[in-house]
């Protein structure tokens, strides 16, 4: 019965034994043919030597042909025309028996000699029997050896499978054993381990995100609850209730903003926000954002200057990019103290890029925090950010918006000396 899906070990063993047996068979046939040819060659040579000796004895009459036949064990016949000069007993040899013949003739006489080839046949027969016994034995050994070797070679796969089977979402820090990183299985395990590391990092990020998001959602709910409970404990005037409702609505606003931003980021990361790219003049976009937020700056007596030079055409989704620039300028206004200075500029560089700069004279971002401020929910000063109504997602959204437009965000800041966000976009 055929095995439908033999294991790799079985297949390796069969291939190994099959190939080895084939090689041994070819080798054995070669050896047999070679030995056979050389045995017959030497028998023929013996017959030729016999003919020469008989010829010599016959011509020079130096000996007795009968005695020669006994000495050499050769069968021969010497004839002179129709006359038989000498003929050994039993000549001619029976045609059924194996004999090797040779002849020597001139105009006067003819010598025919024959040697029994039974010893040669026996030797060849013995050789064939030895080979016929040895080849199945060798094939059997190849099977056993191959099975053992294949088992040893495939052992790391078994170990990897055992470990991989135990890995779950909670144990993504486990790694497959790498016995030799430079062989094929070692490389496979290393690649698998790298994938595990990426998955682990992604899971960790997801876990942190879920924890952060829950925390962010809980804070306004807690505030609403405590404001509600406190006001329920005492009777308030109409003005008092209005105040309570107002502060609750503030928290609802915060919650709404948070949920909207979360939704936006999640959909953006899943690539589910369709982008409509068109040629946009950055001057219009930056002027529009500045005009929209100017009132906030004025409330804080901040000086907001806008510098725009020449037309700057960029291929992007205007709504998405506007959202990103709005977040940057909103942060500048939020974190810069009253009477501070905020500058927004759009220009193009000789290298062919379009650049938008949002600079403020605010508290700046310490160097240690600069590479993390674009992470979701990361804040330099947690309490201050909450006071200003931030959700901790503004910069993450800004970065996505700029990158979705094919650009990048750079940050230059020295703590206490203001902040500069530079958006670099390829010009169309
Ligand atoms: P938030 O909602 O807190 O503003 P963001 O993602 O927009 O969240 O910003 C992350 C953090 O980066 C802020 O909490 C703040 O600490 C810091 N930050 C952002 N922009 C500025 C700025 N212009 N000046 C100083 N700090 C800033």
PDB file of N, CA and C in Angstrom, residues 241-325:
ATOM      1  N   UNK A 241     -26.477  75.007  39.165  1.00  0.00           N
ATOM      2  CA  UNK A 241     -26.732  73.834  38.318  1.00  0.00           C
ATOM      3  C   UNK A 241     -26.199  74.058  36.912  1.00  0.00           C
ATOM      4  N   UNK A 242     -26.391  75.342  36.451  1.00  0.00           N
ATOM      5  CA  UNK A 242     -25.907  75.628  35.096  1.00  0.00           C
ATOM      6  C   UNK A 242     -24.388  75.410  35.025  1.00  0.00           C
ATOM      7  N   UNK A 243     -23.743  75.817  36.097  1.00  0.00           N
ATOM      8  CA  UNK A 243     -22.278  75.665  36.135  1.00  0.00           C
ATOM      9  C   UNK A 243     -21.875  74.189  36.087  1.00  0.00           C
ATOM     10  N   UNK A 244     -22.622  73.396  36.897  1.00  0.00           N
ATOM     11  CA  UNK A 244     -22.335  71.954  36.939  1.00  0.00           C
ATOM     12  C   UNK A 244     -22.541  71.336  35.562  1.00  0.00           C
ATOM     13  N   UNK A 245     -23.683  71.697  34.955  1.00  0.00           N
ATOM     14  CA  UNK A 245     -23.960  71.139  33.621  1.00  0.00           C
ATOM     15  C   UNK A 245     -22.890  71.594  32.637  1.00  0.00           C
ATOM     16  N   UNK A 246     -22.493  72.882  32.781  1.00  0.00           N
ATOM     17  CA  UNK A 246     -21.438  73.417  31.884  1.00  0.00           C
ATOM     18  C   UNK A 246     -20.161  72.608  32.011  1.00  0.00           C
ATOM     19  N   UNK A 247     -19.769  72.334  33.258  1.00  0.00           N
ATOM     20  CA  UNK A 247     -18.490  71.598  33.404  1.00  0.00           C
ATOM     21  C   UNK A 247     -18.637  70.149  32.939  1.00  0.00           C
ATOM     22  N   UNK A 248     -19.863  69.611  33.112  1.00  0.00           N
ATOM     23  CA  UNK A 248     -20.079  68.247  32.579  1.00  0.00           C
ATOM     24  C   UNK A 248     -19.991  68.254  31.059  1.00  0.00           C
ATOM     25  N   UNK A 249     -20.581  69.302  30.453  1.00  0.00           N
ATOM     26  CA  UNK A 249     -20.541  69.385  28.981  1.00  0.00           C
ATOM     27  C   UNK A 249     -19.101  69.524  28.488  1.00  0.00           C
ATOM     28  N   UNK A 250     -18.292  70.222  29.287  1.00  0.00           N
ATOM     29  CA  UNK A 250     -16.874  70.364  28.922  1.00  0.00           C
ATOM     30  C   UNK A 250     -16.224  68.993  28.816  1.00  0.00           C
ATOM     31  N   UNK A 251     -16.556  68.157  29.824  1.00  0.00           N
ATOM     32  CA  UNK A 251     -15.991  66.797  29.807  1.00  0.00           C
ATOM     33  C   UNK A 251     -16.559  65.976  28.646  1.00  0.00           C
ATOM     34  N   UNK A 252     -17.845  66.212  28.350  1.00  0.00           N
ATOM     35  CA  UNK A 252     -18.439  65.499  27.205  1.00  0.00           C
ATOM     36  C   UNK A 252     -17.714  65.917  25.919  1.00  0.00           C
ATOM     37  N   UNK A 253     -17.410  67.230  25.850  1.00  0.00           N
ATOM     38  CA  UNK A 253     -16.667  67.738  24.683  1.00  0.00           C
ATOM     39  C   UNK A 253     -15.327  67.027  24.565  1.00  0.00           C
ATOM     40  N   UNK A 254     -14.671  66.940  25.714  1.00  0.00           N
ATOM     41  CA  UNK A 254     -13.352  66.289  25.720  1.00  0.00           C
ATOM     42  C   UNK A 254     -13.463  64.831  25.259  1.00  0.00           C
ATOM     43  N   UNK A 255     -14.502  64.168  25.814  1.00  0.00           N
ATOM     44  CA  UNK A 255     -14.718  62.763  25.429  1.00  0.00           C
ATOM     45  C   UNK A 255     -14.989  62.641  23.934  1.00  0.00           C
ATOM     46  N   UNK A 256     -15.824  63.542  23.427  1.00  0.00           N
ATOM     47  CA  UNK A 256     -16.169  63.498  22.005  1.00  0.00           C
ATOM     48  C   UNK A 256     -14.917  63.685  21.155  1.00  0.00           C
ATOM     49  N   UNK A 257     -14.115  64.701  21.546  1.00  0.00           N
ATOM     50  CA  UNK A 257     -12.878  64.971  20.789  1.00  0.00           C
ATOM     51  C   UNK A 257     -11.974  63.745  20.797  1.00  0.00           C
ATOM     52  N   UNK A 258     -11.863  63.178  22.005  1.00  0.00           N
ATOM     53  CA  UNK A 258     -10.982  62.015  22.162  1.00  0.00           C
ATOM     54  C   UNK A 258     -11.439  60.862  21.270  1.00  0.00           C
ATOM     55  N   UNK A 259     -12.746  60.575  21.340  1.00  0.00           N
ATOM     56  CA  UNK A 259     -13.261  59.444  20.565  1.00  0.00           C
ATOM     57  C   UNK A 259     -13.111  59.715  19.064  1.00  0.00           C
ATOM     58  N   UNK A 260     -13.392  60.975  18.667  1.00  0.00           N
ATOM     59  CA  UNK A 260     -13.252  61.298  17.236  1.00  0.00           C
ATOM     60  C   UNK A 260     -11.802  61.133  16.783  1.00  0.00           C
ATOM     61  N   UNK A 261     -10.863  61.635  17.610  1.00  0.00           N
ATOM     62  CA  UNK A 261      -9.444  61.529  17.249  1.00  0.00           C
ATOM     63  C   UNK A 261      -8.996  60.072  17.190  1.00  0.00           C
ATOM     64  N   UNK A 262      -9.467  59.306  18.187  1.00  0.00           N
ATOM     65  CA  UNK A 262      -9.109  57.883  18.216  1.00  0.00           C
ATOM     66  C   UNK A 262      -9.596  57.176  16.965  1.00  0.00           C
ATOM     67  N   UNK A 263     -10.844  57.506  16.626  1.00  0.00           N
ATOM     68  CA  UNK A 263     -11.439  56.884  15.446  1.00  0.00           C
ATOM     69  C   UNK A 263     -10.660  57.255  14.192  1.00  0.00           C
ATOM     70  N   UNK A 264     -10.303  58.545  14.134  1.00  0.00           N
ATOM     71  CA  UNK A 264      -9.561  59.034  12.966  1.00  0.00           C
ATOM     72  C   UNK A 264      -8.222  58.296  12.832  1.00  0.00           C
ATOM     73  N   UNK A 265      -7.503  58.208  13.980  1.00  0.00           N
ATOM     74  CA  UNK A 265      -6.183  57.551  13.954  1.00  0.00           C
ATOM     75  C   UNK A 265      -6.301  56.077  13.604  1.00  0.00           C
ATOM     76  N   UNK A 266      -7.286  55.422  14.216  1.00  0.00           N
ATOM     77  CA  UNK A 266      -7.443  53.988  13.968  1.00  0.00           C
ATOM     78  C   UNK A 266      -7.762  53.730  12.504  1.00  0.00           C
ATOM     79  N   UNK A 267      -8.671  54.552  11.958  1.00  0.00           N
ATOM     80  CA  UNK A 267      -9.023  54.364  10.550  1.00  0.00           C
ATOM     81  C   UNK A 267      -7.839  54.727   9.658  1.00  0.00           C
ATOM     82  N   UNK A 268      -7.087  55.758  10.071  1.00  0.00           N
ATOM     83  CA  UNK A 268      -5.916  56.162   9.266  1.00  0.00           C
ATOM     84  C   UNK A 268      -4.897  55.033   9.229  1.00  0.00           C
ATOM     85  N   UNK A 269      -4.647  54.426  10.403  1.00  0.00           N
ATOM     86  CA  UNK A 269      -3.643  53.364  10.455  1.00  0.00           C
ATOM     87  C   UNK A 269      -4.093  52.129   9.696  1.00  0.00           C
ATOM     88  N   UNK A 270      -5.402  51.924   9.644  1.00  0.00           N
ATOM     89  CA  UNK A 270      -5.893  50.760   8.900  1.00  0.00           C
ATOM     90  C   UNK A 270      -5.994  51.093   7.414  1.00  0.00           C
ATOM     91  N   UNK A 271      -5.609  52.339   7.050  1.00  0.00           N
ATOM     92  CA  UNK A 271      -5.643  52.742   5.637  1.00  0.00           C
ATOM     93  C   UNK A 271      -7.067  52.885   5.128  1.00  0.00           C
ATOM     94  N   UNK A 272      -7.998  53.172   6.057  1.00  0.00           N
ATOM     95  CA  UNK A 272      -9.403  53.222   5.631  1.00  0.00           C
ATOM     96  C   UNK A 272      -9.893  54.643   5.362  1.00  0.00           C
ATOM     97  N   UNK A 273      -8.918  55.610   5.337  1.00  0.00           N
ATOM     98  CA  UNK A 273      -9.355  56.962   5.024  1.00  0.00           C
ATOM     99  C   UNK A 273      -8.977  57.231   3.580  1.00  0.00           C
ATOM    100  N   UNK A 274      -9.960  57.339   2.708  1.00  0.00           N
ATOM    101  CA  UNK A 274      -9.625  57.559   1.295  1.00  0.00           C
ATOM    102  C   UNK A 274      -9.024  58.958   1.105  1.00  0.00           C
ATOM    103  N   UNK A 275      -7.908  59.026   0.416  1.00  0.00           N
ATOM    104  CA  UNK A 275      -7.249  60.317   0.207  1.00  0.00           C
ATOM    105  C   UNK A 275      -7.556  60.812  -1.202  1.00  0.00           C
ATOM    106  N   UNK A 276      -7.989  62.070  -1.272  1.00  0.00           N
ATOM    107  CA  UNK A 276      -8.221  62.652  -2.607  1.00  0.00           C
ATOM    108  C   UNK A 276      -7.120  63.662  -2.852  1.00  0.00           C
ATOM    109  N   UNK A 277      -6.164  63.245  -3.645  1.00  0.00           N
ATOM    110  CA  UNK A 277      -5.017  64.120  -3.901  1.00  0.00           C
ATOM    111  C   UNK A 277      -5.335  65.112  -5.013  1.00  0.00           C
ATOM    112  N   UNK A 278      -4.937  66.335  -4.762  1.00  0.00           N
ATOM    113  CA  UNK A 278      -5.111  67.365  -5.795  1.00  0.00           C
ATOM    114  C   UNK A 278      -4.012  68.396  -5.579  1.00  0.00           C
ATOM    115  N   UNK A 279      -3.799  69.232  -6.562  1.00  0.00           N
ATOM    116  CA  UNK A 279      -2.774  70.268  -6.412  1.00  0.00           C
ATOM    117  C   UNK A 279      -3.320  71.367  -5.500  1.00  0.00           C
ATOM    118  N   UNK A 280      -2.570  71.660  -4.425  1.00  0.00           N
ATOM    119  CA  UNK A 280      -3.036  72.642  -3.434  1.00  0.00           C
ATOM    120  C   UNK A 280      -1.975  73.727  -3.311  1.00  0.00           C
ATOM    121  N   UNK A 281      -2.406  74.975  -3.229  1.00  0.00           N
ATOM    122  CA  UNK A 281      -1.433  76.044  -2.973  1.00  0.00           C
ATOM    123  C   UNK A 281      -1.298  76.181  -1.455  1.00  0.00           C
ATOM    124  N   UNK A 282      -0.093  75.911  -0.965  1.00  0.00           N
ATOM    125  CA  UNK A 282       0.113  75.898   0.488  1.00  0.00           C
ATOM    126  C   UNK A 282      -0.173  77.253   1.127  1.00  0.00           C
ATOM    127  N   UNK A 283      -0.010  78.325   0.335  1.00  0.00           N
ATOM    128  CA  UNK A 283      -0.262  79.662   0.913  1.00  0.00           C
ATOM    129  C   UNK A 283      -1.720  79.760   1.365  1.00  0.00           C
ATOM    130  N   UNK A 284      -2.616  79.268   0.505  1.00  0.00           N
ATOM    131  CA  UNK A 284      -4.055  79.335   0.849  1.00  0.00           C
ATOM    132  C   UNK A 284      -4.336  78.477   2.075  1.00  0.00           C
ATOM    133  N   UNK A 285      -3.726  77.286   2.073  1.00  0.00           N
ATOM    134  CA  UNK A 285      -3.990  76.345   3.169  1.00  0.00           C
ATOM    135  C   UNK A 285      -3.500  76.915   4.498  1.00  0.00           C
ATOM    136  N   UNK A 286      -2.256  77.433   4.496  1.00  0.00           N
ATOM    137  CA  UNK A 286      -1.685  77.958   5.749  1.00  0.00           C
ATOM    138  C   UNK A 286      -2.454  79.206   6.192  1.00  0.00           C
ATOM    139  N   UNK A 287      -2.808  80.083   5.223  1.00  0.00           N
ATOM    140  CA  UNK A 287      -3.554  81.298   5.574  1.00  0.00           C
ATOM    141  C   UNK A 287      -4.899  80.915   6.182  1.00  0.00           C
ATOM    142  N   UNK A 288      -5.548  79.898   5.605  1.00  0.00           N
ATOM    143  CA  UNK A 288      -6.850  79.459   6.102  1.00  0.00           C
ATOM    144  C   UNK A 288      -6.748  78.944   7.535  1.00  0.00           C
ATOM    145  N   UNK A 289      -5.730  78.107   7.808  1.00  0.00           N
ATOM    146  CA  UNK A 289      -5.566  77.556   9.159  1.00  0.00           C
ATOM    147  C   UNK A 289      -5.279  78.694  10.157  1.00  0.00           C
ATOM    148  N   UNK A 290      -4.396  79.616   9.780  1.00  0.00           N
ATOM    149  CA  UNK A 290      -4.031  80.716  10.693  1.00  0.00           C
ATOM    150  C   UNK A 290      -5.245  81.577  10.988  1.00  0.00           C
ATOM    151  N   UNK A 291      -6.039  81.888   9.945  1.00  0.00           N
ATOM    152  CA  UNK A 291      -7.224  82.724  10.172  1.00  0.00           C
ATOM    153  C   UNK A 291      -8.200  82.038  11.120  1.00  0.00           C
ATOM    154  N   UNK A 292      -8.329  80.706  10.946  1.00  0.00           N
ATOM    155  CA  UNK A 292      -9.270  79.960  11.777  1.00  0.00           C
ATOM    156  C   UNK A 292      -8.868  79.970  13.248  1.00  0.00           C
ATOM    157  N   UNK A 293      -7.575  79.963  13.541  1.00  0.00           N
ATOM    158  CA  UNK A 293      -7.125  79.849  14.935  1.00  0.00           C
ATOM    159  C   UNK A 293      -6.699  81.195  15.533  1.00  0.00           C
ATOM    160  N   UNK A 294      -6.708  82.233  14.699  1.00  0.00           N
ATOM    161  CA  UNK A 294      -6.203  83.530  15.165  1.00  0.00           C
ATOM    162  C   UNK A 294      -6.935  83.991  16.427  1.00  0.00           C
ATOM    163  N   UNK A 295      -8.235  83.734  16.451  1.00  0.00           N
ATOM    164  CA  UNK A 295      -9.034  84.181  17.599  1.00  0.00           C
ATOM    165  C   UNK A 295      -8.513  83.588  18.916  1.00  0.00           C
ATOM    166  N   UNK A 296      -8.036  82.332  18.849  1.00  0.00           N
ATOM    167  CA  UNK A 296      -7.507  81.697  20.076  1.00  0.00           C
ATOM    168  C   UNK A 296      -6.239  82.413  20.538  1.00  0.00           C
ATOM    169  N   UNK A 297      -5.394  82.780  19.536  1.00  0.00           N
ATOM    170  CA  UNK A 297      -4.148  83.480  19.880  1.00  0.00           C
ATOM    171  C   UNK A 297      -4.474  84.848  20.467  1.00  0.00           C
ATOM    172  N   UNK A 298      -5.490  85.468  19.874  1.00  0.00           N
ATOM    173  CA  UNK A 298      -5.844  86.811  20.357  1.00  0.00           C
ATOM    174  C   UNK A 298      -6.359  86.754  21.788  1.00  0.00           C
ATOM    175  N   UNK A 299      -7.096  85.677  22.082  1.00  0.00           N
ATOM    176  CA  UNK A 299      -7.603  85.510  23.452  1.00  0.00           C
ATOM    177  C   UNK A 299      -6.461  85.504  24.454  1.00  0.00           C
ATOM    178  N   UNK A 300      -5.302  84.974  24.022  1.00  0.00           N
ATOM    179  CA  UNK A 300      -4.153  84.880  24.927  1.00  0.00           C
ATOM    180  C   UNK A 300      -3.148  86.004  24.692  1.00  0.00           C
ATOM    181  N   UNK A 301      -3.611  87.001  23.960  1.00  0.00           N
ATOM    182  CA  UNK A 301      -2.742  88.145  23.649  1.00  0.00           C
ATOM    183  C   UNK A 301      -1.434  87.742  22.984  1.00  0.00           C
ATOM    184  N   UNK A 302      -1.490  86.691  22.209  1.00  0.00           N
ATOM    185  CA  UNK A 302      -0.271  86.234  21.542  1.00  0.00           C
ATOM    186  C   UNK A 302      -0.131  86.941  20.194  1.00  0.00           C
ATOM    187  N   UNK A 303       1.119  87.066  19.763  1.00  0.00           N
ATOM    188  CA  UNK A 303       1.352  87.715  18.478  1.00  0.00           C
ATOM    189  C   UNK A 303       1.511  86.613  17.433  1.00  0.00           C
ATOM    190  N   UNK A 304       0.567  86.535  16.521  1.00  0.00           N
ATOM    191  CA  UNK A 304       0.617  85.476  15.500  1.00  0.00           C
ATOM    192  C   UNK A 304       0.991  86.095  14.155  1.00  0.00           C
ATOM    193  N   UNK A 305       2.187  85.756  13.656  1.00  0.00           N
ATOM    194  CA  UNK A 305       2.587  86.302  12.354  1.00  0.00           C
ATOM    195  C   UNK A 305       2.574  85.191  11.309  1.00  0.00           C
ATOM    196  N   UNK A 306       2.189  85.549  10.108  1.00  0.00           N
ATOM    197  CA  UNK A 306       2.111  84.578   9.017  1.00  0.00           C
ATOM    198  C   UNK A 306       2.996  85.065   7.875  1.00  0.00           C
ATOM    199  N   UNK A 307       3.954  84.232   7.468  1.00  0.00           N
ATOM    200  CA  UNK A 307       4.852  84.627   6.366  1.00  0.00           C
ATOM    201  C   UNK A 307       4.627  83.682   5.196  1.00  0.00           C
ATOM    202  N   UNK A 308       4.222  84.241   4.068  1.00  0.00           N
ATOM    203  CA  UNK A 308       3.967  83.395   2.885  1.00  0.00           C
ATOM    204  C   UNK A 308       4.713  83.970   1.695  1.00  0.00           C
ATOM    205  N   UNK A 309       5.507  83.149   1.025  1.00  0.00           N
ATOM    206  CA  UNK A 309       6.244  83.655  -0.152  1.00  0.00           C
ATOM    207  C   UNK A 309       5.900  82.815  -1.381  1.00  0.00           C
ATOM    208  N   UNK A 310       5.563  83.514  -2.447  1.00  0.00           N
ATOM    209  CA  UNK A 310       5.342  82.904  -3.759  1.00  0.00           C
ATOM    210  C   UNK A 310       4.309  81.790  -3.750  1.00  0.00           C
ATOM    211  N   UNK A 311       3.789  81.388  -4.882  1.00  0.00           N
ATOM    212  CA  UNK A 311       2.850  80.254  -4.913  1.00  0.00           C
ATOM    213  C   UNK A 311       3.597  78.939  -4.665  1.00  0.00           C
ATOM    214  N   UNK A 312       3.062  78.095  -3.815  1.00  0.00           N
ATOM    215  CA  UNK A 312       3.725  76.807  -3.505  1.00  0.00           C
ATOM    216  C   UNK A 312       2.712  75.691  -3.757  1.00  0.00           C
ATOM    217  N   UNK A 313       2.841  75.051  -4.898  1.00  0.00           N
ATOM    218  CA  UNK A 313       1.884  73.992  -5.249  1.00  0.00           C
ATOM    219  C   UNK A 313       2.374  72.644  -4.723  1.00  0.00           C
ATOM    220  N   UNK A 314       1.463  71.946  -4.042  1.00  0.00           N
ATOM    221  CA  UNK A 314       1.797  70.631  -3.479  1.00  0.00           C
ATOM    222  C   UNK A 314       0.661  69.669  -3.838  1.00  0.00           C
ATOM    223  N   UNK A 315       1.038  68.431  -4.159  1.00  0.00           N
ATOM    224  CA  UNK A 315       0.034  67.406  -4.498  1.00  0.00           C
ATOM    225  C   UNK A 315      -0.359  66.703  -3.202  1.00  0.00           C
ATOM    226  N   UNK A 316      -1.544  66.950  -2.690  1.00  0.00           N
ATOM    227  CA  UNK A 316      -1.927  66.287  -1.427  1.00  0.00           C
ATOM    228  C   UNK A 316      -3.434  66.351  -1.223  1.00  0.00           C
ATOM    229  N   UNK A 317      -3.874  65.674  -0.139  1.00  0.00           N
ATOM    230  CA  UNK A 317      -5.277  65.771   0.256  1.00  0.00           C
ATOM    231  C   UNK A 317      -5.383  66.987   1.179  1.00  0.00           C
ATOM    232  N   UNK A 318      -6.016  68.050   0.691  1.00  0.00           N
ATOM    233  CA  UNK A 318      -6.022  69.329   1.423  1.00  0.00           C
ATOM    234  C   UNK A 318      -6.649  69.184   2.810  1.00  0.00           C
ATOM    235  N   UNK A 319      -7.722  68.421   2.923  1.00  0.00           N
ATOM    236  CA  UNK A 319      -8.424  68.311   4.211  1.00  0.00           C
ATOM    237  C   UNK A 319      -7.518  67.657   5.251  1.00  0.00           C
ATOM    238  N   UNK A 320      -6.837  66.587   4.817  1.00  0.00           N
ATOM    239  CA  UNK A 320      -5.972  65.861   5.746  1.00  0.00           C
ATOM    240  C   UNK A 320      -4.790  66.730   6.171  1.00  0.00           C
ATOM    241  N   UNK A 321      -4.155  67.392   5.191  1.00  0.00           N
ATOM    242  CA  UNK A 321      -2.984  68.222   5.527  1.00  0.00           C
ATOM    243  C   UNK A 321      -3.418  69.405   6.416  1.00  0.00           C
ATOM    244  N   UNK A 322      -4.598  69.953   6.126  1.00  0.00           N
ATOM    245  CA  UNK A 322      -5.086  71.075   6.941  1.00  0.00           C
ATOM    246  C   UNK A 322      -5.243  70.631   8.393  1.00  0.00           C
ATOM    247  N   UNK A 323      -5.747  69.448   8.574  1.00  0.00           N
ATOM    248  CA  UNK A 323      -5.922  68.903   9.935  1.00  0.00           C
ATOM    249  C   UNK A 323      -4.574  68.838  10.666  1.00  0.00           C
ATOM    250  N   UNK A 324      -3.531  68.373   9.947  1.00  0.00           N
ATOM    251  CA  UNK A 324      -2.197  68.256  10.542  1.00  0.00           C
ATOM    252  C   UNK A 324      -1.634  69.610  10.936  1.00  0.00           C
ATOM    253  N   UNK A 325      -1.727  70.592  10.018  1.00  0.00           N
ATOM    254  CA  UNK A 325      -1.168  71.932  10.299  1.00  0.00           C
ATOM    255  C   UNK A 325      -1.974  72.589  11.419  1.00  0.00           C
TER     256      UNK A 325
END
